[in-house]
Short mmCIF file of N, CA and C in Angstrom, two decimals:
data_model
loop_
_atom_site.label_atom_id
_atom_site.label_comp_id
_atom_site.label_asym_id
_atom_site.label_seq_id
_atom_site.Cartn_x
_atom_site.Cartn_y
_atom_site.Cartn_z
N UNK A 32 -67.78 -99.22 66.65
CA UNK A 32 -67.81 -97.80 66.39
C UNK A 32 -66.47 -96.93 65.91
N UNK A 33 -66.27 -96.29 65.37
CA UNK A 33 -65.28 -95.01 65.62
C UNK A 33 -66.01 -93.59 64.99
N UNK A 34 -65.76 -92.82 65.72
CA UNK A 34 -65.95 -91.51 65.72
C UNK A 34 -64.86 -90.39 64.83
N UNK A 35 -65.31 -90.02 64.58
CA UNK A 35 -64.20 -88.67 64.09
C UNK A 35 -64.85 -86.70 64.24
N UNK A 36 -64.43 -86.15 63.56
CA UNK A 36 -64.23 -84.72 63.96
C UNK A 36 -65.53 -84.31 62.74
N UNK A 37 -65.65 -84.90 61.78
CA UNK A 37 -66.57 -84.91 60.41
C UNK A 37 -67.50 -83.30 61.17
N UNK A 38 -67.93 -83.53 61.81
CA UNK A 38 -69.70 -82.75 62.95
C UNK A 38 -68.86 -81.30 63.25
N UNK A 39 -67.67 -81.14 63.26
CA UNK A 39 -66.52 -79.89 63.39
C UNK A 39 -66.47 -79.03 62.52
N UNK A 40 -66.41 -79.91 61.37
CA UNK A 40 -66.15 -79.34 59.78
C UNK A 40 -67.32 -79.06 59.37
N UNK A 41 -68.18 -79.80 59.17
CA UNK A 41 -69.94 -80.00 58.73
C UNK A 41 -70.16 -78.91 57.89
N UNK A 42 -70.00 -78.88 56.26
CA UNK A 42 -70.78 -77.43 56.03
C UNK A 42 -72.17 -76.77 56.58
N UNK A 43 -72.21 -75.58 57.09
CA UNK A 43 -73.25 -75.20 56.83
C UNK A 43 -74.88 -74.90 55.95
N UNK A 44 -74.52 -75.17 54.79
CA UNK A 44 -75.16 -75.36 53.93
C UNK A 44 -75.67 -73.95 53.95
N UNK A 45 -75.72 -72.50 53.83
CA UNK A 45 -75.34 -71.26 53.87
C UNK A 45 -75.30 -70.81 52.56
N UNK A 46 -75.81 -70.24 52.14
CA UNK A 46 -75.77 -68.85 50.58
C UNK A 46 -74.15 -67.92 51.23
N UNK A 47 -73.41 -68.34 49.57
CA UNK A 47 -72.60 -67.30 49.63
C UNK A 47 -73.32 -66.09 49.71
N UNK A 48 -72.87 -65.14 50.28
CA UNK A 48 -72.77 -63.70 50.42
C UNK A 48 -72.17 -62.92 49.78
N UNK A 49 -72.23 -61.71 49.46
CA UNK A 49 -71.07 -61.15 48.72
C UNK A 49 -72.05 -59.49 48.50
N UNK A 50 -70.87 -58.59 48.29
CA UNK A 50 -71.46 -57.56 47.73
C UNK A 50 -72.70 -57.10 47.17
N UNK A 51 -73.78 -57.05 47.18
CA UNK A 51 -75.29 -57.27 46.02
C UNK A 51 -75.82 -57.58 46.65
N UNK A 52 -75.89 -59.11 47.81
CA UNK A 52 -76.50 -60.21 47.81
C UNK A 52 -77.79 -59.01 48.65
N UNK A 53 -78.67 -59.57 48.82
CA UNK A 53 -80.24 -59.39 49.71
C UNK A 53 -80.59 -60.33 49.74
N UNK A 54 -81.71 -60.17 50.86
CA UNK A 54 -82.78 -61.09 51.54
C UNK A 54 -82.32 -61.30 53.03
N UNK A 55 -83.01 -62.43 53.76
CA UNK A 55 -82.92 -63.03 55.38
C UNK A 55 -81.77 -63.43 55.35
N UNK A 56 -81.17 -64.26 54.20
CA UNK A 56 -79.41 -64.62 54.96
C UNK A 56 -78.47 -63.55 55.14
N UNK A 57 -78.43 -62.13 54.62
CA UNK A 57 -78.26 -61.14 54.23
C UNK A 57 -78.08 -60.87 56.12
N UNK A 58 -80.20 -60.45 56.15
CA UNK A 58 -79.93 -60.27 57.77
C UNK A 58 -79.46 -61.19 58.68
N UNK A 59 -79.90 -62.70 58.16
CA UNK A 59 -79.12 -63.18 59.11
C UNK A 59 -77.31 -62.89 59.65
N UNK A 60 -76.57 -63.01 58.71
CA UNK A 60 -75.13 -62.24 59.06
C UNK A 60 -75.16 -60.82 59.75
N UNK A 61 -75.97 -60.01 59.14
CA UNK A 61 -76.13 -58.29 59.58
C UNK A 61 -75.77 -58.74 61.23
N UNK A 62 -77.41 -59.67 61.61
CA UNK A 62 -77.06 -60.20 62.91
C UNK A 62 -76.02 -60.72 64.04
N UNK A 63 -75.48 -60.91 62.73
CA UNK A 63 -74.31 -61.94 63.67
C UNK A 63 -73.25 -60.60 63.86
N UNK A 64 -72.49 -60.46 62.41
CA UNK A 64 -72.18 -59.27 63.05
C UNK A 64 -71.80 -57.96 63.65
N UNK A 65 -73.32 -57.78 63.75
CA UNK A 65 -74.21 -56.62 65.03
C UNK A 65 -73.43 -57.35 66.04
N UNK A 66 -73.49 -59.03 66.58
CA UNK A 66 -73.18 -59.19 68.08
C UNK A 66 -72.14 -59.43 68.12
N UNK A 67 -71.30 -59.50 67.23
CA UNK A 67 -69.84 -59.77 67.62
C UNK A 67 -69.22 -58.28 67.37
N UNK A 68 -69.95 -56.65 67.08
CA UNK A 68 -69.13 -55.86 67.37
C UNK A 68 -68.55 -55.44 65.80
N UNK A 69 -68.84 -55.97 65.27
CA UNK A 69 -67.84 -56.17 63.21
C UNK A 69 -68.31 -54.85 63.02
N UNK A 70 -69.89 -54.16 63.19
CA UNK A 70 -70.35 -52.83 62.48
C UNK A 70 -69.18 -51.61 63.20
N UNK A 71 -68.50 -51.83 63.35
CA UNK A 71 -67.45 -49.91 63.98
C UNK A 71 -66.91 -49.38 63.02
N UNK A 72 -67.34 -48.40 63.53
CA UNK A 72 -66.89 -46.56 62.81
C UNK A 72 -66.14 -45.97 63.58
N UNK A 73 -65.91 -44.93 62.26
CA UNK A 73 -65.07 -44.02 63.53
C UNK A 73 -66.15 -42.72 63.51
N UNK A 74 -66.36 -42.12 64.22
CA UNK A 74 -66.99 -40.56 64.16
C UNK A 74 -65.97 -39.70 63.43
N UNK A 75 -66.90 -38.13 63.23
CA UNK A 75 -65.32 -37.14 63.21
C UNK A 75 -64.39 -36.50 63.94
N UNK A 76 -64.76 -37.12 65.24
CA UNK A 76 -63.95 -36.75 65.83
C UNK A 76 -62.96 -38.17 67.10
N UNK A 77 -62.79 -39.36 65.49
CA UNK A 77 -61.93 -40.47 66.18
C UNK A 77 -62.52 -41.50 66.61
N UNK A 78 -63.66 -40.94 67.86
CA UNK A 78 -64.19 -41.94 68.15
C UNK A 78 -65.06 -43.12 67.93
N UNK A 79 -64.70 -43.98 68.63
CA UNK A 79 -65.92 -45.37 67.80
C UNK A 79 -67.15 -45.37 67.89
N UNK A 80 -67.30 -45.69 66.99
CA UNK A 80 -69.47 -45.62 66.59
C UNK A 80 -69.86 -46.85 66.44
N UNK A 81 -70.69 -47.90 67.10
CA UNK A 81 -71.21 -49.11 66.98
C UNK A 81 -72.67 -48.96 66.58
N UNK A 82 -73.33 -49.11 65.54
CA UNK A 82 -74.20 -48.75 65.30
C UNK A 82 -75.57 -49.48 66.36
N UNK A 83 -76.51 -49.83 66.11
CA UNK A 83 -77.51 -50.50 66.57
C UNK A 83 -78.47 -51.57 65.15
N UNK A 84 -79.80 -51.83 65.27
CA UNK A 84 -80.56 -52.50 64.55
C UNK A 84 -80.87 -52.08 63.43
N UNK A 85 -80.45 -50.39 63.03
CA UNK A 85 -81.09 -50.63 61.76
C UNK A 85 -79.79 -50.77 60.76
N UNK A 86 -78.82 -51.51 61.02
CA UNK A 86 -77.28 -52.01 60.11
C UNK A 86 -78.56 -53.44 59.58
N UNK A 87 -79.58 -53.60 60.32
CA UNK A 87 -79.79 -55.18 60.04
C UNK A 87 -80.98 -54.59 58.65
N UNK A 88 -80.31 -54.78 57.22
CA UNK A 88 -81.48 -54.37 56.92
C UNK A 88 -81.81 -55.39 55.32
N UNK A 89 -80.76 -56.07 55.28
CA UNK A 89 -80.97 -57.45 54.26
C UNK A 89 -80.43 -56.73 53.12
N UNK A 90 -79.82 -55.59 52.77
CA UNK A 90 -79.01 -55.51 52.03
C UNK A 90 -77.02 -55.63 52.17
N UNK A 91 -77.33 -56.23 51.50
CA UNK A 91 -74.89 -56.47 51.04
C UNK A 91 -74.62 -55.03 50.97
N UNK A 92 -74.02 -53.84 51.60
CA UNK A 92 -74.37 -53.13 50.96
C UNK A 92 -72.86 -52.51 51.41
N UNK A 93 -72.04 -51.47 50.57
CA UNK A 93 -70.34 -51.66 52.04
C UNK A 93 -70.11 -51.11 53.21
N UNK A 94 -70.78 -50.68 54.30
CA UNK A 94 -71.02 -51.22 55.23
C UNK A 94 -71.16 -53.29 56.10
N UNK A 95 -71.91 -53.55 55.85
CA UNK A 95 -72.08 -54.86 56.00
C UNK A 95 -69.82 -55.53 55.15
N UNK A 96 -70.36 -55.41 54.06
CA UNK A 96 -68.77 -56.10 53.30
C UNK A 96 -67.49 -55.02 53.85
N UNK A 97 -67.77 -54.19 55.20
CA UNK A 97 -66.59 -54.13 56.01
C UNK A 97 -66.25 -54.38 57.50
N UNK A 98 -67.53 -54.63 57.26
CA UNK A 98 -67.89 -55.58 58.98
C UNK A 98 -67.50 -56.82 58.52
N UNK A 99 -67.44 -57.49 57.79
CA UNK A 99 -66.83 -59.00 56.72
C UNK A 99 -65.92 -59.08 57.43
N UNK A 100 -65.31 -57.96 56.46
CA UNK A 100 -63.85 -57.56 56.42
C UNK A 100 -63.30 -57.78 57.70
N UNK A 101 -63.76 -56.41 58.22
CA UNK A 101 -62.95 -56.73 59.79
C UNK A 101 -63.31 -57.81 60.58
N UNK A 102 -64.47 -58.66 60.38
CA UNK A 102 -64.41 -59.87 61.01
C UNK A 102 -64.14 -60.74 60.60
N UNK A 103 -63.85 -61.20 59.66
CA UNK A 103 -62.79 -62.45 58.84
C UNK A 103 -61.08 -62.44 59.30
N UNK A 104 -60.48 -60.59 59.82
CA UNK A 104 -59.48 -60.53 60.15
C UNK A 104 -59.49 -60.75 61.84
N UNK A 105 -60.52 -60.66 62.31
CA UNK A 105 -60.59 -60.61 63.64
C UNK A 105 -60.35 -62.75 64.03
N UNK A 106 -60.92 -63.61 62.64
CA UNK A 106 -60.69 -64.69 63.27
C UNK A 106 -59.58 -65.54 62.73
N UNK A 107 -58.89 -64.48 61.65
CA UNK A 107 -57.76 -65.04 60.89
C UNK A 107 -58.04 -65.16 59.15
N UNK A 108 -59.43 -65.17 58.89
CA UNK A 108 -59.20 -65.34 57.51
C UNK A 108 -59.38 -64.81 56.74
N UNK A 109 -59.40 -65.15 55.26
CA UNK A 109 -58.77 -64.49 54.35
C UNK A 109 -59.66 -62.77 54.15
N UNK A 110 -59.46 -62.08 53.75
CA UNK A 110 -60.04 -60.31 54.27
C UNK A 110 -60.66 -60.73 53.05
N UNK A 111 -61.78 -60.70 52.07
CA UNK A 111 -62.41 -61.13 50.89
C UNK A 111 -63.53 -59.75 50.63
N UNK A 112 -64.30 -60.02 51.96
CA UNK A 112 -65.45 -59.23 52.12
C UNK A 112 -66.89 -60.18 51.98
N UNK A 113 -66.16 -61.60 50.95
CA UNK A 113 -67.13 -62.83 50.55
C UNK A 113 -67.20 -63.69 52.05
N UNK A 114 -68.85 -63.91 52.49
CA UNK A 114 -69.30 -65.31 53.25
C UNK A 114 -69.23 -65.87 52.87
N UNK A 115 -68.48 -67.31 52.89
CA UNK A 115 -68.85 -68.83 52.58
C UNK A 115 -69.10 -69.22 53.29
N UNK A 116 -68.56 -70.77 53.50
CA UNK A 116 -68.60 -71.57 54.46
C UNK A 116 -68.14 -71.13 55.56
N UNK A 117 -66.37 -71.70 55.29
CA UNK A 117 -65.67 -70.87 56.60
C UNK A 117 -66.13 -69.48 57.40
N UNK A 118 -66.14 -68.71 56.39
CA UNK A 118 -66.79 -67.64 57.76
C UNK A 118 -67.89 -67.60 58.31
N UNK A 119 -69.16 -68.23 57.51
CA UNK A 119 -70.61 -68.60 58.57
C UNK A 119 -70.06 -69.31 59.30
N UNK A 120 -69.14 -69.87 59.48
CA UNK A 120 -68.76 -71.20 60.62
C UNK A 120 -68.72 -70.21 61.96
N UNK A 121 -67.24 -69.77 60.99
CA UNK A 121 -66.40 -68.43 62.08
C UNK A 121 -67.80 -68.00 62.99
N UNK A 122 -68.87 -67.18 62.23
CA UNK A 122 -69.52 -66.15 62.84
C UNK A 122 -70.10 -66.84 63.84
N UNK A 123 -70.74 -68.32 63.51
CA UNK A 123 -71.30 -68.87 64.55
C UNK A 123 -70.81 -69.24 65.46
N UNK A 124 -69.59 -69.23 65.53
CA UNK A 124 -68.49 -69.64 67.03
C UNK A 124 -68.68 -68.07 67.27
N UNK A 125 -67.67 -66.84 66.43
CA UNK A 125 -67.44 -66.21 67.46
C UNK A 125 -66.02 -66.44 67.54
N UNK A 126 -65.40 -67.07 66.99
CA UNK A 126 -63.72 -67.64 66.78
C UNK A 126 -63.34 -68.32 65.00
N UNK A 127 -61.85 -68.37 65.68
CA UNK A 127 -61.21 -69.38 64.11
C UNK A 127 -61.97 -70.58 63.96
N UNK A 128 -61.91 -71.11 62.82
CA UNK A 128 -62.53 -72.61 62.53
C UNK A 128 -61.27 -73.53 61.59
N UNK A 129 -61.49 -74.18 61.48
CA UNK A 129 -59.84 -74.63 60.83
C UNK A 129 -58.62 -74.79 60.95
N UNK A 130 -58.21 -74.20 62.14
CA UNK A 130 -57.15 -73.30 62.53
C UNK A 130 -56.14 -74.65 62.49
N UNK A 131 -54.68 -74.81 62.18
CA UNK A 131 -53.58 -75.56 62.39
C UNK A 131 -53.44 -75.81 64.14
N UNK A 132 -52.75 -76.74 64.51
CA UNK A 132 -51.94 -76.43 65.90
C UNK A 132 -50.92 -75.91 65.42
N UNK A 133 -50.52 -74.54 66.10
CA UNK A 133 -49.03 -73.88 66.10
C UNK A 133 -48.36 -74.36 67.65
N UNK A 134 -47.11 -74.55 67.46
CA UNK A 134 -46.42 -74.32 68.62
C UNK A 134 -45.13 -74.17 68.53
N UNK A 135 -43.56 -74.11 69.51
CA UNK A 135 -42.50 -74.45 69.29
C UNK A 135 -42.05 -74.97 68.26
N UNK A 136 -41.10 -73.47 67.16
CA UNK A 136 -40.54 -74.53 66.31
C UNK A 136 -41.73 -74.21 64.67
N UNK A 137 -43.03 -73.53 64.99
CA UNK A 137 -44.36 -73.90 63.66
C UNK A 137 -43.47 -72.74 62.99
N UNK A 138 -43.84 -72.23 62.29
CA UNK A 138 -43.25 -71.07 60.87
C UNK A 138 -43.88 -70.76 60.19
N UNK A 139 -43.82 -68.97 59.72
CA UNK A 139 -45.08 -68.78 58.27
C UNK A 139 -45.88 -67.35 59.17
N UNK A 140 -46.91 -66.96 57.96
CA UNK A 140 -47.23 -65.78 57.72
C UNK A 140 -48.46 -66.15 58.96
N UNK A 141 -49.20 -66.87 58.86
CA UNK A 141 -49.96 -66.50 60.45
C UNK A 141 -49.21 -67.11 62.01
N UNK A 142 -48.18 -67.82 62.11
CA UNK A 142 -47.32 -67.42 62.90
C UNK A 142 -47.36 -65.91 63.63
N UNK A 143 -46.73 -65.17 62.28
CA UNK A 143 -46.47 -63.55 62.38
C UNK A 143 -48.19 -62.75 62.68
N UNK A 144 -49.82 -63.58 62.28
CA UNK A 144 -50.12 -62.94 62.35
C UNK A 144 -50.80 -63.01 64.28
N UNK A 145 -50.30 -64.38 64.50
CA UNK A 145 -50.69 -64.08 65.75
C UNK A 145 -49.44 -63.95 67.06
N UNK A 146 -48.32 -63.50 66.11
CA UNK A 146 -47.20 -62.88 66.92
C UNK A 146 -48.22 -61.01 67.23
N UNK A 147 -48.22 -60.79 65.98
CA UNK A 147 -49.03 -59.34 65.96
C UNK A 147 -50.15 -58.86 66.84
N UNK A 148 -50.70 -60.46 66.70
CA UNK A 148 -52.00 -59.95 67.49
C UNK A 148 -51.49 -59.91 69.78
N UNK A 149 -50.74 -60.94 69.23
CA UNK A 149 -50.50 -61.17 70.64
C UNK A 149 -49.62 -59.51 71.38
N UNK A 150 -49.01 -59.21 70.57
CA UNK A 150 -48.61 -58.00 70.47
C UNK A 150 -49.18 -56.52 71.17
N UNK A 151 -50.36 -56.90 70.10
CA UNK A 151 -51.47 -55.71 70.50
C UNK A 151 -52.43 -55.92 72.11
N UNK A 152 -52.44 -57.09 72.33
CA UNK A 152 -52.24 -57.52 73.42
C UNK A 152 -51.93 -57.61 75.05
N UNK A 153 -50.13 -57.01 74.45
CA UNK A 153 -49.26 -56.84 75.49
C UNK A 153 -49.26 -58.01 75.85
N UNK A 154 -48.64 -59.47 75.14
CA UNK A 154 -48.46 -60.22 75.55
C UNK A 154 -46.73 -60.21 75.55
N UNK A 155 -46.47 -59.95 74.07
CA UNK A 155 -45.54 -60.14 72.67
C UNK A 155 -44.77 -58.92 73.15
N UNK A 156 -43.38 -59.18 73.12
CA UNK A 156 -42.80 -57.86 72.26
C UNK A 156 -41.38 -57.98 71.97
N UNK A 157 -41.45 -59.28 71.24
CA UNK A 157 -40.85 -59.98 70.78
C UNK A 157 -40.49 -59.62 69.13
N UNK A 158 -39.89 -59.92 68.13
CA UNK A 158 -39.84 -59.58 66.85
C UNK A 158 -40.70 -60.49 66.14
N UNK A 159 -41.41 -59.96 65.22
CA UNK A 159 -42.67 -60.35 64.36
C UNK A 159 -41.80 -60.93 63.10
N UNK A 160 -41.29 -62.16 63.44
CA UNK A 160 -40.87 -62.74 62.05
C UNK A 160 -41.36 -64.09 61.77
N UNK A 161 -42.54 -64.60 62.53
CA UNK A 161 -42.73 -65.53 61.63
C UNK A 161 -42.47 -67.11 62.54
N UNK A 162 -41.56 -66.62 63.32
CA UNK A 162 -40.88 -67.88 63.66
C UNK A 162 -41.11 -68.25 64.96
N UNK A 163 -41.81 -69.20 65.55
CA UNK A 163 -42.63 -69.74 66.68
C UNK A 163 -41.39 -70.42 67.82
N UNK A 164 -40.42 -69.10 68.71
CA UNK A 164 -39.76 -69.25 69.04
C UNK A 164 -40.19 -68.79 70.51
N UNK A 165 -38.84 -69.30 71.56
CA UNK A 165 -39.00 -68.91 73.03
C UNK A 165 -40.24 -68.24 73.48
N UNK A 166 -39.81 -66.55 73.07
CA UNK A 166 -40.56 -65.82 72.78
C UNK A 166 -41.92 -66.39 72.74
N UNK A 167 -42.61 -66.54 71.71
CA UNK A 167 -43.83 -66.52 70.99
C UNK A 167 -44.57 -67.92 72.38
N UNK A 168 -44.03 -68.67 72.35
CA UNK A 168 -44.38 -69.54 73.69
C UNK A 168 -44.64 -68.80 74.49
N UNK A 169 -43.54 -67.86 75.04
CA UNK A 169 -43.61 -67.27 76.47
C UNK A 169 -44.85 -66.66 76.36
N UNK A 170 -45.31 -65.74 75.51
CA UNK A 170 -46.61 -65.22 75.23
C UNK A 170 -47.34 -65.82 74.84
N UNK A 171 -47.42 -66.74 74.80
CA UNK A 171 -49.08 -67.35 74.14
C UNK A 171 -49.39 -68.41 75.89
N UNK A 172 -47.86 -68.89 76.42
CA UNK A 172 -47.97 -68.80 77.87
C UNK A 172 -48.88 -68.57 78.99
N UNK A 173 -48.45 -66.67 78.09
CA UNK A 173 -49.22 -65.94 80.01
C UNK A 173 -50.43 -65.75 79.24
N UNK A 174 -50.92 -65.77 77.89
CA UNK A 174 -52.27 -65.77 77.66
C UNK A 174 -53.38 -66.76 78.14
N UNK A 175 -52.14 -68.19 78.01
CA UNK A 175 -53.56 -68.99 78.88
C UNK A 175 -53.23 -68.82 79.95
N UNK A 176 -52.76 -67.89 80.32
CA UNK A 176 -52.67 -68.20 81.85
C UNK A 176 -53.74 -67.31 82.44
N UNK A 177 -53.89 -65.71 81.84
CA UNK A 177 -54.57 -64.74 81.80
C UNK A 177 -55.91 -65.55 81.38
N UNK A 178 -56.09 -66.40 80.95
CA UNK A 178 -57.84 -66.68 80.25
C UNK A 178 -58.25 -67.98 80.74
N UNK A 179 -57.40 -68.54 81.60
CA UNK A 179 -57.96 -69.60 82.59
C UNK A 179 -57.20 -71.21 81.93
N UNK A 180 -56.46 -70.90 80.83
CA UNK A 180 -56.54 -72.43 79.73
C UNK A 180 -55.53 -73.05 80.62
N UNK A 181 -55.10 -74.76 80.10
CA UNK A 181 -54.13 -75.67 80.37
C UNK A 181 -52.74 -74.22 79.90
N UNK A 182 -51.80 -74.27 80.72
CA UNK A 182 -50.89 -73.34 79.96
C UNK A 182 -50.06 -74.52 79.13
N UNK A 183 -49.73 -74.49 78.10
CA UNK A 183 -49.23 -75.55 77.52
C UNK A 183 -48.22 -74.71 76.98
N UNK A 184 -48.67 -73.91 76.02
CA UNK A 184 -47.33 -73.20 75.10
C UNK A 184 -47.85 -73.47 73.63
N UNK A 185 -49.36 -74.05 73.25
CA UNK A 185 -49.48 -74.45 72.12
C UNK A 185 -50.81 -74.12 71.78
N UNK A 186 -50.97 -73.29 70.33
CA UNK A 186 -51.86 -72.73 69.99
C UNK A 186 -53.23 -73.79 69.33
N UNK A 187 -54.11 -74.08 69.80
CA UNK A 187 -54.89 -75.36 69.42
C UNK A 187 -56.34 -74.47 69.59
N UNK A 188 -57.68 -75.19 69.27
CA UNK A 188 -58.57 -74.32 69.60
C UNK A 188 -58.94 -73.30 70.37
N UNK A 189 -58.88 -73.73 71.78
CA UNK A 189 -59.43 -73.43 72.55
C UNK A 189 -58.24 -71.48 73.11
N UNK A 190 -57.16 -71.80 72.66
CA UNK A 190 -56.32 -70.89 72.44
C UNK A 190 -56.51 -69.56 71.13
N UNK A 191 -56.66 -70.16 69.88
CA UNK A 191 -57.23 -69.64 68.81
C UNK A 191 -57.99 -68.43 69.35
N UNK A 192 -59.14 -69.43 70.10
CA UNK A 192 -60.63 -68.61 70.35
C UNK A 192 -59.73 -67.15 71.23
N UNK A 193 -59.51 -67.39 72.33
CA UNK A 193 -58.59 -66.34 73.04
C UNK A 193 -57.53 -65.78 72.62
N UNK A 194 -57.04 -65.91 71.14
CA UNK A 194 -55.93 -65.10 70.79
C UNK A 194 -56.87 -64.41 69.92
N UNK A 195 -58.42 -65.21 69.41
CA UNK A 195 -58.74 -63.84 68.66
C UNK A 195 -59.86 -62.95 69.15
N UNK A 196 -59.99 -63.10 70.60
CA UNK A 196 -60.50 -62.45 71.26
C UNK A 196 -59.93 -60.91 71.54
N UNK A 197 -58.70 -61.08 71.31
CA UNK A 197 -57.49 -59.24 71.54
C UNK A 197 -58.33 -58.56 70.76
N UNK A 198 -58.77 -57.44 71.55
CA UNK A 198 -59.67 -56.34 71.41
C UNK A 198 -58.18 -56.16 69.97
N UNK A 199 -58.56 -55.10 68.51
CA UNK A 199 -58.45 -54.93 67.79
C UNK A 199 -58.86 -53.44 67.50
N UNK A 200 -59.46 -53.08 68.54
CA UNK A 200 -60.26 -51.58 68.02
C UNK A 200 -59.69 -50.53 68.60
N UNK A 201 -58.95 -49.61 68.07
CA UNK A 201 -58.34 -48.20 68.89
C UNK A 201 -59.54 -47.31 68.46
N UNK A 202 -60.31 -47.03 68.96
CA UNK A 202 -60.62 -45.44 68.46
C UNK A 202 -61.52 -44.73 69.46
#
């Protein structure tokens, strides 16, 4: 008998939600967004405002859409404000899902996003060029060491989680 990784990518059978949606599924979404700190806004003085339970109203309005977009960016998803299966799964894990393994010589937009996040976290100070070279590898290893992960310079699931946890809120 062989085991596959189907469970890790199994769909949750949650409804697709977007602005205008209403009901219990929206309340569940709002609770998760609140739990992960995605409902953040600025007051008139530029200070962060984190609301409370009042945002859980079952109505997918502009504030919920903004929270979804913020969360999607945090976990490296397309920031479209629509909650489909991948966003639901990321919300339940508070982590990126279905991400590729990135390592030395990987290239592309996703590497660029990782470099930007590592720079925000003070791990990377190289060129943001989408090329996973020595500087990016060194930054990944520094993050892994700081977070207690095995230090291999490779971005797999556990390292994706740690990269996604780098704070991007500056208010």
